[in-house]
mmCIF file of C-alpha atoms in Angstrom:
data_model
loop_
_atom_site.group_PDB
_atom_site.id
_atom_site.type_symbol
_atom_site.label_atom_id
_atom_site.label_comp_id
_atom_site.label_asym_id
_atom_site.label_seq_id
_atom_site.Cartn_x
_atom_site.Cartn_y
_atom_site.Cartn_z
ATOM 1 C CA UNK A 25 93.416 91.394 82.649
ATOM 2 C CA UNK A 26 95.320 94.651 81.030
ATOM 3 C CA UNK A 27 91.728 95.740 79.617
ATOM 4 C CA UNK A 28 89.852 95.747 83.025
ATOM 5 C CA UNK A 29 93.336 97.818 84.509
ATOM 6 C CA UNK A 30 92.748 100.311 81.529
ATOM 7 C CA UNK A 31 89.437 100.786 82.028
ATOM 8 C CA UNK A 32 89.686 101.670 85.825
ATOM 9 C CA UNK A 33 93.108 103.825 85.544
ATOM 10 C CA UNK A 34 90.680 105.966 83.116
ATOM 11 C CA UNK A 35 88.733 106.742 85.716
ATOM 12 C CA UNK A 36 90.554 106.858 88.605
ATOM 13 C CA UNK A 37 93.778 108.831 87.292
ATOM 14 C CA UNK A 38 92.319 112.250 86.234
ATOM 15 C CA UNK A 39 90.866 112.311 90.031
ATOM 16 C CA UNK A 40 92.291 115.375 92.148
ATOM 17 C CA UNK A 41 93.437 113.208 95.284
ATOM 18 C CA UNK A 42 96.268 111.716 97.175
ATOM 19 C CA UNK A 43 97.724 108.573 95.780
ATOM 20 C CA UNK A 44 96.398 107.225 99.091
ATOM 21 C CA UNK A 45 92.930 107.980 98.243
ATOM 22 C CA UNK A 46 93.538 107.026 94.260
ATOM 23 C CA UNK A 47 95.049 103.569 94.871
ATOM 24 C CA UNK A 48 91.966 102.157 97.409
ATOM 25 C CA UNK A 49 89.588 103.493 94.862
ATOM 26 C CA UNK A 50 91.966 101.840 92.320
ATOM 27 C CA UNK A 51 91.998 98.287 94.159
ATOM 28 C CA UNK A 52 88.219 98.657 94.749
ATOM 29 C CA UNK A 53 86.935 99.588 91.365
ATOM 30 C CA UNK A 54 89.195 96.635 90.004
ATOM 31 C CA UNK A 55 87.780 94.007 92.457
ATOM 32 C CA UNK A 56 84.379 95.192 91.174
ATOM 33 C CA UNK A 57 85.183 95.192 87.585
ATOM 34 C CA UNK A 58 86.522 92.127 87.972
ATOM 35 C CA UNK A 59 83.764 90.307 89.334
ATOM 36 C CA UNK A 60 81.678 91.936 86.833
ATOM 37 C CA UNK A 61 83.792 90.391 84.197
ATOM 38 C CA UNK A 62 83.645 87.514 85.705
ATOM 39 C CA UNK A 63 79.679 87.384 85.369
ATOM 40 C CA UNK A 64 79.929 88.157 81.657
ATOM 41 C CA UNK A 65 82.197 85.579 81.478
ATOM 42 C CA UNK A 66 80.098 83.023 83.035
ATOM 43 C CA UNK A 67 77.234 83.934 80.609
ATOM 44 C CA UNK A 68 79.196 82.663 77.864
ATOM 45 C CA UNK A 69 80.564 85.805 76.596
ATOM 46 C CA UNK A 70 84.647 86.050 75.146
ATOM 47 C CA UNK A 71 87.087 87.743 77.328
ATOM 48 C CA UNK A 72 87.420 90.914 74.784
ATOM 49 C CA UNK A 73 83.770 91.483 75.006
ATOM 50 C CA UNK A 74 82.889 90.214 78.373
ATOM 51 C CA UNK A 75 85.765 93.271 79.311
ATOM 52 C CA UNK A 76 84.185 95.818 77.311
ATOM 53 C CA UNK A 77 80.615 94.946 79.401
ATOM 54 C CA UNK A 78 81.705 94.836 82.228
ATOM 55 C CA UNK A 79 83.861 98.648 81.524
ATOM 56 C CA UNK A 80 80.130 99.743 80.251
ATOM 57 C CA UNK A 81 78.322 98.407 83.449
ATOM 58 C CA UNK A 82 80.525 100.886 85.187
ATOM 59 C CA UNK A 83 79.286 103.832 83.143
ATOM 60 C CA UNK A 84 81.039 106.107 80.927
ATOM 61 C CA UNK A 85 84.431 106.874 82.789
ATOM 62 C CA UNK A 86 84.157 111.047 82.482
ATOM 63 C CA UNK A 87 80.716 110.539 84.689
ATOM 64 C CA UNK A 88 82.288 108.418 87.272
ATOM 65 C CA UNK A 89 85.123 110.300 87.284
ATOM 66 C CA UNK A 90 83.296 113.503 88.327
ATOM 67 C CA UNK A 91 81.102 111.657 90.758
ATOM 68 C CA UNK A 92 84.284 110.108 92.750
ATOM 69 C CA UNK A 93 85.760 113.691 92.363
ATOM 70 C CA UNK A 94 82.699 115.195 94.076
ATOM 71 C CA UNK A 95 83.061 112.751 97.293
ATOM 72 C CA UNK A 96 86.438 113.658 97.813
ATOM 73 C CA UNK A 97 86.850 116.249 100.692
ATOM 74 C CA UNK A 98 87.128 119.574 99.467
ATOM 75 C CA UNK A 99 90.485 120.093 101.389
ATOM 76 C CA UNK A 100 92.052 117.470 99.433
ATOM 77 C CA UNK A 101 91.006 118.252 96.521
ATOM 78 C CA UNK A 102 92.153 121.702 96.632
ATOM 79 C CA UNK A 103 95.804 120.146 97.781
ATOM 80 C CA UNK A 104 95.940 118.155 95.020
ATOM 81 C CA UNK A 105 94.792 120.270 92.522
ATOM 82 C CA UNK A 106 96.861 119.933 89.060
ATOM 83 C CA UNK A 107 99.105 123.014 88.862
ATOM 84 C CA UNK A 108 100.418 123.999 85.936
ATOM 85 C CA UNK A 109 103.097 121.972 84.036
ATOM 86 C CA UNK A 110 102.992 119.966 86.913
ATOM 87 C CA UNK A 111 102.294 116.371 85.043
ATOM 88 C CA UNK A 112 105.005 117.323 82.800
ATOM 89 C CA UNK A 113 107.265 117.771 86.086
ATOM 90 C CA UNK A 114 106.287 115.049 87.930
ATOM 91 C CA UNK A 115 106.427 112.871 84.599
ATOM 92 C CA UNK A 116 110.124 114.123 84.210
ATOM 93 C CA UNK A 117 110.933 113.101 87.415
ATOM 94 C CA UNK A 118 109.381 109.983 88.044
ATOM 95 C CA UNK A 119 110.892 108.722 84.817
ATOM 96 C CA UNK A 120 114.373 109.115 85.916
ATOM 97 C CA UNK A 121 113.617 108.106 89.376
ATOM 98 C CA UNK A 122 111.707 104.454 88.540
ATOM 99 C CA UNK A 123 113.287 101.409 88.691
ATOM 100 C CA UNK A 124 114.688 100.601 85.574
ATOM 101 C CA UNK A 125 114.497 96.710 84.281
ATOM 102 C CA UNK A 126 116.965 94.313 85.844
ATOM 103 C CA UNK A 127 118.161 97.429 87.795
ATOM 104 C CA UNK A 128 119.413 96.373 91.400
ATOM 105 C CA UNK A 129 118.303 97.782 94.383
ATOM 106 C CA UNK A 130 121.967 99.610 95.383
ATOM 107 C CA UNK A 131 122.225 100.785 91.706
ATOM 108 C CA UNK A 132 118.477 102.641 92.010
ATOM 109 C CA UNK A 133 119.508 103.794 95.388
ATOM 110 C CA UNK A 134 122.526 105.118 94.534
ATOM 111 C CA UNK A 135 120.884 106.840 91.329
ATOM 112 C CA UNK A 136 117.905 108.038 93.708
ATOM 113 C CA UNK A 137 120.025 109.616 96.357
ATOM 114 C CA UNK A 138 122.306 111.090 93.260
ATOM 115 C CA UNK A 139 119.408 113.103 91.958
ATOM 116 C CA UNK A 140 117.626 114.379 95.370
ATOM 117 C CA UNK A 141 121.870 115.568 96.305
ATOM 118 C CA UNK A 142 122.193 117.220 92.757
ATOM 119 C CA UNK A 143 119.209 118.877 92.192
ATOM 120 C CA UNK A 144 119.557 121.187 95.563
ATOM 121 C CA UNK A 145 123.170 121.490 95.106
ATOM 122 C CA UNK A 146 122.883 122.663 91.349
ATOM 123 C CA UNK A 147 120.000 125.044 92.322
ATOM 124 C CA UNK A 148 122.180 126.646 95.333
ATOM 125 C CA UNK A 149 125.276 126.833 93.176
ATOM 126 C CA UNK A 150 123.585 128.560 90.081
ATOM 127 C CA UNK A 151 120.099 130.057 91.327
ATOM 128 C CA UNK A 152 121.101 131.153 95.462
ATOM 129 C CA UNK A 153 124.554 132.162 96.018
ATOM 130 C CA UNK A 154 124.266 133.941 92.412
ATOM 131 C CA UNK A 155 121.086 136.192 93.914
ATOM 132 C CA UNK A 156 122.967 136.327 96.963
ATOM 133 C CA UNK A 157 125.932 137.782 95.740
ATOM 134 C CA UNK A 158 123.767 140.827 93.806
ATOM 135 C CA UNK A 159 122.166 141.508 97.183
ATOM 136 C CA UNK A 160 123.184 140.965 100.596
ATOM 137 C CA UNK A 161 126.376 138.767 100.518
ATOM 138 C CA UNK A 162 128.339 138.912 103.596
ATOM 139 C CA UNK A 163 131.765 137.518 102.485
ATOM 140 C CA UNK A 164 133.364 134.625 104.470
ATOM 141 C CA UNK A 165 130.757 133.794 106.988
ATOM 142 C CA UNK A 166 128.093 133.823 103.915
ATOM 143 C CA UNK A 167 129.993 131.109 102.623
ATOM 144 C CA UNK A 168 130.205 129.251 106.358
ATOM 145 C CA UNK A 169 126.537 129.363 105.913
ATOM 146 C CA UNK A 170 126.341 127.574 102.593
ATOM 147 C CA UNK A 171 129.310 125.441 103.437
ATOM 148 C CA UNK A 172 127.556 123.704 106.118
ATOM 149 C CA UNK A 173 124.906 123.180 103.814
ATOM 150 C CA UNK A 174 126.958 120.571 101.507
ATOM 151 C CA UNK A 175 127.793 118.351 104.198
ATOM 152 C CA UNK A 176 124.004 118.337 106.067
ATOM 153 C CA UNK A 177 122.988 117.712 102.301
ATOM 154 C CA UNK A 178 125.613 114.936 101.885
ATOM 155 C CA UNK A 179 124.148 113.051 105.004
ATOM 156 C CA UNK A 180 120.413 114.014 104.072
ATOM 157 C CA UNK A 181 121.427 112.325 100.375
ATOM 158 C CA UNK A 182 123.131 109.237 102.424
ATOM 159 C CA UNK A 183 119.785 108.569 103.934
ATOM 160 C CA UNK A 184 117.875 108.987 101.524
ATOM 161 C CA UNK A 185 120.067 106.741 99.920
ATOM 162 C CA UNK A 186 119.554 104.074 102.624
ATOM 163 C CA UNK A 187 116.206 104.574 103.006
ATOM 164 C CA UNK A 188 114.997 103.626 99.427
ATOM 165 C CA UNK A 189 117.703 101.068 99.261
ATOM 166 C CA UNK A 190 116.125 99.563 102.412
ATOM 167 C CA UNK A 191 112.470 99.881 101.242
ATOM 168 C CA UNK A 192 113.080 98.513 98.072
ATOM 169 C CA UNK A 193 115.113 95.846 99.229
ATOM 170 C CA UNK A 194 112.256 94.941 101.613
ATOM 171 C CA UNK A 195 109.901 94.986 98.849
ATOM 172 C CA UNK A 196 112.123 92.659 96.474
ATOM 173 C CA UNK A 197 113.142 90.417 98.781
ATOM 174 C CA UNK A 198 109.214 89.883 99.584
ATOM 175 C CA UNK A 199 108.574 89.333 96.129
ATOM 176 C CA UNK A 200 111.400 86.940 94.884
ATOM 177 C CA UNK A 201 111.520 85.204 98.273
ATOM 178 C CA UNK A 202 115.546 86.074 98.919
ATOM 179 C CA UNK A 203 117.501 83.855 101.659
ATOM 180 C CA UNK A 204 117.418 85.570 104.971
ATOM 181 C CA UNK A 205 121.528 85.906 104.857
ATOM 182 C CA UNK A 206 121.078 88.224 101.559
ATOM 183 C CA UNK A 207 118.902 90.202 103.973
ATOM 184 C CA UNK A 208 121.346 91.028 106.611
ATOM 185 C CA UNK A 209 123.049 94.174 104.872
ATOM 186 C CA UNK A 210 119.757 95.900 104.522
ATOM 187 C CA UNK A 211 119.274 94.908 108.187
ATOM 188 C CA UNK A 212 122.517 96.083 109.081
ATOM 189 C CA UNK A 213 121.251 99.565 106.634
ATOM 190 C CA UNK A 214 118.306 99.739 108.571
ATOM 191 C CA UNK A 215 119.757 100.023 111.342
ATOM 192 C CA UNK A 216 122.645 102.382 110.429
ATOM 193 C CA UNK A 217 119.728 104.464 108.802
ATOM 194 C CA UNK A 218 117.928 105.196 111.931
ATOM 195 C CA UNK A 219 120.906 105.993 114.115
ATOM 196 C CA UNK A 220 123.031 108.190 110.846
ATOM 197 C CA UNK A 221 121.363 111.384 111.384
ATOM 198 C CA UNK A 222 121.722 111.689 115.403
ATOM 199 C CA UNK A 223 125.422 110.384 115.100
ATOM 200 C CA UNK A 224 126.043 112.863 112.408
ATOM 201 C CA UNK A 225 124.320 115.376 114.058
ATOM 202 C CA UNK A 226 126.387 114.819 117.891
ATOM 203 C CA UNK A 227 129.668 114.806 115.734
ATOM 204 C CA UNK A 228 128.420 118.021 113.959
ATOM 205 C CA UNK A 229 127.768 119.584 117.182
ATOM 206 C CA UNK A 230 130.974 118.212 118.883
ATOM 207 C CA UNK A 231 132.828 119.735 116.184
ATOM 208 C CA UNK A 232 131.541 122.911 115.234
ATOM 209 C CA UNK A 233 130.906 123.400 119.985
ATOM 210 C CA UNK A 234 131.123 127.394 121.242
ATOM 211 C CA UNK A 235 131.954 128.560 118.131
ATOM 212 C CA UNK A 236 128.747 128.430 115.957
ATOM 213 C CA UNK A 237 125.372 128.913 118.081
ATOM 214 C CA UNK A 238 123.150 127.780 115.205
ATOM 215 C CA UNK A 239 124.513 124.257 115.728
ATOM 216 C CA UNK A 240 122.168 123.439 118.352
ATOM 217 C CA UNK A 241 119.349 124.311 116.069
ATOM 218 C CA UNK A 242 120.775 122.124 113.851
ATOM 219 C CA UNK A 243 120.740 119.081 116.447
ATOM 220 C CA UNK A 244 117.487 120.010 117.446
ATOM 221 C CA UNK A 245 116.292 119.100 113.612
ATOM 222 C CA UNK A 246 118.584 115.736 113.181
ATOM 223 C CA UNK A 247 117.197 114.433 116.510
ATOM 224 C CA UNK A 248 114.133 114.895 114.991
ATOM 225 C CA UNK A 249 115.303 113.422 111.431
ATOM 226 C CA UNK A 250 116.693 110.630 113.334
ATOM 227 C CA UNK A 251 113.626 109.564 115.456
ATOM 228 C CA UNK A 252 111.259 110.399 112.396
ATOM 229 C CA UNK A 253 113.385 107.908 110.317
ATOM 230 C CA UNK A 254 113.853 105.005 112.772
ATOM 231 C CA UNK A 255 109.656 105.471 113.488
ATOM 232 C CA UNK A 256 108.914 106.022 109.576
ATOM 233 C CA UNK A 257 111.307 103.357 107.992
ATOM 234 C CA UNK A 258 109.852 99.868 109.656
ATOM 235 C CA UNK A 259 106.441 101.349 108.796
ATOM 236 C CA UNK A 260 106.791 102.436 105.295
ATOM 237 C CA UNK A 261 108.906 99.399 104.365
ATOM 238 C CA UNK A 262 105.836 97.177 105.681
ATOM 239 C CA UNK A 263 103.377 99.085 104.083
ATOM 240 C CA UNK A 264 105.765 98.555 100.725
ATOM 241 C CA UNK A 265 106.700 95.179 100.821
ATOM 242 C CA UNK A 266 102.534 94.475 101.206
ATOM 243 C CA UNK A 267 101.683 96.553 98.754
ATOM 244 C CA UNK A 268 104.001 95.128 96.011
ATOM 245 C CA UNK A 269 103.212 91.825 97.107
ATOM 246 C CA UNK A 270 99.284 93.054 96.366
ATOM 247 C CA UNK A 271 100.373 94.457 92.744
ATOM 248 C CA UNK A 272 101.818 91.422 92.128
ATOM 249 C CA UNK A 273 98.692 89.448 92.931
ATOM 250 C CA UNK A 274 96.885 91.518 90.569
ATOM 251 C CA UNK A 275 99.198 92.430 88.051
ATOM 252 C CA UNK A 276 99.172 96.275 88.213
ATOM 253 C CA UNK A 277 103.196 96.213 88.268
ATOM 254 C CA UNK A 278 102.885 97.030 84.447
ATOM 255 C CA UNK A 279 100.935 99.946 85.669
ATOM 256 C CA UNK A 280 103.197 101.317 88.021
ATOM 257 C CA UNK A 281 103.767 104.409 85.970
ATOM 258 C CA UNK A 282 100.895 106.363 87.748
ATOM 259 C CA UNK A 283 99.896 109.745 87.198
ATOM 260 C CA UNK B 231 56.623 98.547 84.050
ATOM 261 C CA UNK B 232 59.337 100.909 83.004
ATOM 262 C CA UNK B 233 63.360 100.237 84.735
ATOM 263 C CA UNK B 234 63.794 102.728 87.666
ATOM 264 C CA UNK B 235 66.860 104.275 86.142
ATOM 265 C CA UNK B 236 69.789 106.038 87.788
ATOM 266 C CA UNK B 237 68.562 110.022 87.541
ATOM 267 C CA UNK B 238 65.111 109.040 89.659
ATOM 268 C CA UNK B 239 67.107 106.892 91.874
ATOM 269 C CA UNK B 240 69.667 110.393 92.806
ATOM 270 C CA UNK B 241 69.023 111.954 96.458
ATOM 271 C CA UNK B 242 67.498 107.784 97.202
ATOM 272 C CA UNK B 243 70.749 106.045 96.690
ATOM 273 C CA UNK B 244 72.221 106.704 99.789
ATOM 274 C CA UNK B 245 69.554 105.492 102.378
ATOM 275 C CA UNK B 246 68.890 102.232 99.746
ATOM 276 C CA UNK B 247 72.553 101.488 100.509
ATOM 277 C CA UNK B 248 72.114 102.187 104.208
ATOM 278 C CA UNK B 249 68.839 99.696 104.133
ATOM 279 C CA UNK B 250 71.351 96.939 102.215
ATOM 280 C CA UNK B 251 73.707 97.432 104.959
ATOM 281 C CA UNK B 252 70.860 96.762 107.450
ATOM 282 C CA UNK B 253 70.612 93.272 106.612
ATOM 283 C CA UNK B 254 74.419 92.814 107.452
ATOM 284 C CA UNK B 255 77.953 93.858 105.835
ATOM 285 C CA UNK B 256 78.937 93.701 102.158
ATOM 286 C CA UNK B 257 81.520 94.785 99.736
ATOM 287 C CA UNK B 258 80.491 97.436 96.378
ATOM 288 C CA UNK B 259 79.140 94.705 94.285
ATOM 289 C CA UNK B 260 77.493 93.008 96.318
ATOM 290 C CA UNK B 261 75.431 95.887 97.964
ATOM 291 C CA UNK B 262 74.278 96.567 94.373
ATOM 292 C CA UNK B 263 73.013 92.473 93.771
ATOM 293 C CA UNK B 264 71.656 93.149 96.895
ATOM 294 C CA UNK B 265 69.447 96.113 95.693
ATOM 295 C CA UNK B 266 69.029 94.420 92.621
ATOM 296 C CA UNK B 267 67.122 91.699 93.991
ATOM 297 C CA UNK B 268 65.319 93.679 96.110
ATOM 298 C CA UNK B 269 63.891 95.580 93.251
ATOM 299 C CA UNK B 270 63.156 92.958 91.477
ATOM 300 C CA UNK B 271 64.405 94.072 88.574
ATOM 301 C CA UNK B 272 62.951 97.340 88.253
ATOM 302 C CA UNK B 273 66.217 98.927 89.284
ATOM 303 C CA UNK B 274 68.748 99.676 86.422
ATOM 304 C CA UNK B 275 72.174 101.045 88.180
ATOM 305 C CA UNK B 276 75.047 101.989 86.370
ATOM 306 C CA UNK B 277 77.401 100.253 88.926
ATOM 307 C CA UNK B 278 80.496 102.460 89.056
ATOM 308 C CA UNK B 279 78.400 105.300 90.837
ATOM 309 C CA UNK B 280 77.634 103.874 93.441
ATOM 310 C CA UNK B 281 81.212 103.990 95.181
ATOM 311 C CA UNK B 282 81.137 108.111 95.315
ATOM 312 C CA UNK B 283 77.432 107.003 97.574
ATOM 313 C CA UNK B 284 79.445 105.162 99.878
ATOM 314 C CA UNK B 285 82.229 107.122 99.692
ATOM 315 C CA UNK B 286 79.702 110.023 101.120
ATOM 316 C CA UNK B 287 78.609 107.852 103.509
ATOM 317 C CA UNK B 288 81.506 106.964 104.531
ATOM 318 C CA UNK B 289 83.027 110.338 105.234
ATOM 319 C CA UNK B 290 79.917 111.539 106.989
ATOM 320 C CA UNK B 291 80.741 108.301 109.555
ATOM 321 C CA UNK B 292 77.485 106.517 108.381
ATOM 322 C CA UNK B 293 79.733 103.738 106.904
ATOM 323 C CA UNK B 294 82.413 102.170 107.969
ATOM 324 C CA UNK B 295 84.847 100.457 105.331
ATOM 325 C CA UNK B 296 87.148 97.293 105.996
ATOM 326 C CA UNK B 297 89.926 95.361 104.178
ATOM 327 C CA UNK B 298 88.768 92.358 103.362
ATOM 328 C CA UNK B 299 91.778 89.851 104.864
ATOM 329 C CA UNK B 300 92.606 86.408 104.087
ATOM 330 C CA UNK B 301 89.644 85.694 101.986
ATOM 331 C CA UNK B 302 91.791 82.916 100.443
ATOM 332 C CA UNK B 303 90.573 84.760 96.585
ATOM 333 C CA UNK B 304 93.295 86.205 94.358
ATOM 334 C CA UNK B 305 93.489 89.327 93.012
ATOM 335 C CA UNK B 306 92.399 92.869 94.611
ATOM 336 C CA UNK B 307 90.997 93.078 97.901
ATOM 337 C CA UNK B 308 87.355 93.973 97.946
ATOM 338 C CA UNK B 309 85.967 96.202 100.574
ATOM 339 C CA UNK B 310 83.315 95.409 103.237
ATOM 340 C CA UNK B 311 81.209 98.251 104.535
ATOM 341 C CA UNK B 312 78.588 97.913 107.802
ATOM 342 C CA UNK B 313 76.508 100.090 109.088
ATOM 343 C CA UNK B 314 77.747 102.285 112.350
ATOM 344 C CA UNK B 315 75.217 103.434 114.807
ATOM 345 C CA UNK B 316 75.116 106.775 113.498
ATOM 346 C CA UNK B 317 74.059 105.222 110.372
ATOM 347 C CA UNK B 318 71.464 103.072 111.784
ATOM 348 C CA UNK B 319 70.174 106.403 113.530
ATOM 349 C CA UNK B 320 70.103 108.022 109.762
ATOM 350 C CA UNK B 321 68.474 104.959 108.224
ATOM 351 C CA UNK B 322 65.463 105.411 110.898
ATOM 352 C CA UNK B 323 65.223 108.936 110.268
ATOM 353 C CA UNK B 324 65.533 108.371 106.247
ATOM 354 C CA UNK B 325 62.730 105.808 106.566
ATOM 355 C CA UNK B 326 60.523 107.995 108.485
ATOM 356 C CA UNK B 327 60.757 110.682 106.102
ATOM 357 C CA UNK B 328 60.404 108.545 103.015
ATOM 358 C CA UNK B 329 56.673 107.581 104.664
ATOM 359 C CA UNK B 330 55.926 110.823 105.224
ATOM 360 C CA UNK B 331 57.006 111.700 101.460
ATOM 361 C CA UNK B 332 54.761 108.600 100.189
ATOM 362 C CA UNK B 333 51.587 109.789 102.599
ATOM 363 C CA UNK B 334 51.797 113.235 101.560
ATOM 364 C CA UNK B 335 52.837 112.366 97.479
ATOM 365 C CA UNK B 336 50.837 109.938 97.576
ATOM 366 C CA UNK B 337 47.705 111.542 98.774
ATOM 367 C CA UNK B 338 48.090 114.821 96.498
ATOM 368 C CA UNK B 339 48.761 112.108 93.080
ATOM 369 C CA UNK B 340 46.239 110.060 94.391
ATOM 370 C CA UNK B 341 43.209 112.311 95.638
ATOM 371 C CA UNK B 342 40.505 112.066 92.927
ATOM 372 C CA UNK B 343 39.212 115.633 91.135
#
């Protein structure tokens, strides 16, 4: 019930705390609420009021609120700390990075990976080379420097690209129960994912060999990309696919806008 | 006799929860039924604080918090908490000190001019 959902994102979303933290205290506080409703329910009140007493057997939501903040470890708190503007950021970004309705998951891939390659590119174009230029700008081999950027950036983007198409692919198909053929490209994704940055990264190096030293830092860092991905993708797409399967269950997907 | 609200009950809640966890594991809600009962009434709790309790206790390793899994119930999970040996260690020492409170309380309220 939307009411209960309300009553527990009031106190849980002002909290200073990972979204880790916030969502178990979300699922936990709703499973309570809910079984509270439930009792008010059962002693013959309506739903609107049997919500509203089970919200006020919780107690006011600024007190909880502060009490939940006080367990939270110090460290974390500190981390996630509010800075300034940043709602306003994070709200401007997460709006234009959410799944729109009846969007597919290549078209909100391809708009995700779109975004994370422009924003960098826009800042190094306009903000970087410009400060460069007015200080220590060494000619041509400045620009090597910032032209190997574009195409590290380009893979990085092509990724990230797979990465959220395979998640939320994952996640869908869960959901809506999709024939295991329509799975087989993010399969085949998945598995081009894992192996894209090490492949890009040998052919980089192959390349770019005995003239450019630096390029065997840069290996160093896909290697890692690459094993990080391949490790991080399986586990992040199970945790995703489980936990939209949970909001499903109890209807938070209407509440996925969190703050 | 008068409820034992919330503000007495503040520095107690956390060994009451320990003592509810004593008798075997148990998700938010039902700890606090479980203390209701067991005060018989006289116990008024305002039930959303005390998750930031077990939170506590959980953090200091007193607690330790599962998933509940394949409970066959819709809707969110709930959360079962049980007591860890520390916290039966803690729940000793709390109980000794709350009968020392009571003896020496006690005996200062209760000594006769």
């Amino acid at each position: 019930m939307k009411a209960l959902r309300i009553s527990v994102e009031r106190i849980v979303r002002p909290l200073h705390a990972s979204e880790l933290r916030k969502d178990r205290i979300r699922e936990e506080l709703l499973s309570h609420i809910t079984a509270a409703f439930d009792e008010e329910r059962a002693a013959g009140f309506a739903e609107p009021e049997a919500a509203a007493r089970a919200a006020q057997r919780l107690r006011e939501p600024p007190t909880v609120t502060r009490r939940l903040q006080a367990s939270i470890p110090k460290s974390e708190r500190i981390m996630f700390y509010p800075l300034p503007y940043s709602q306003a950021l994070r709200r401007f970004v997460w709006t234009r990075i959410q799944p729109r309705a009846g969007e597919s998951a290549l078209v909100w891939s391809v708009r995700i990976s779109s975004f994370i390659f422009a924003i960098p590119m826009a800042v190094m174009m306009f903000l970087v080379i410009p400060l460069m230029k007015a200080s220590r700008w060494n000619g041509a081999d400045s620009w090597v420097h910032f032209g190997f950027a574009v195409p590290i950036w380009l893979i990085v983007s092509a990724g990230i690209f797979m990465f959220y198409f395979v998640l939320e692919s994952f996640g869908r198909s869960h959901i809506r129960s999709t024939p295991p053929r329509k799975r087989l490209p993010v399969i085949l994704c998945a598995g081009v994912m894992g192996s894209l940055p090490l492949c890009s990264g040998l052919l980089f190096a192959w390349i770019c060999r005995d003239r450019l030293e630096f390029t065997s830092g840069y290996l160093a860092y896909l290697t890692i990309a690459s094993v990080a991905t391949a490790v991080l993708a399986p586990i992040i797409g199970a945790a995703h696919a489980a936990d939209a399967q949970r909001w499903r269950d109890w209807g938070i997907l209407d509440l996925s806008e969190r703050g | 006799m008068n409820p034992i609200k919330g503000d007495i009950l503040r520095g107690h809640l956390e060994p009451l929860i320990l003592s509810q966890l004593d008798r075997g594991g148990g998700h938010g809600f039902e700890i606090l039924r479980r203390l209701e009962q067991a005060g018989e009434g006289s116990l008024q709790l305002k039930e959303g604080t005390i998750y930031p309790a077990i939170y506590r206790l959980e953090q200091s390793g007193l607690v330790r918090g599962e998933w509940e899994e394949n409970s066959g119930r819709r809707g969110p999970r709930r959360r079962i908490y049980h007591l860890t040996p520390k916290g039966r260690r803690q729940l000793a020492v709390g109980r000794a000190d709350w009968r020392r409170f009571v003896t020496v309380i006690g005996g200062i309220l209760e000594a006769e001019t």
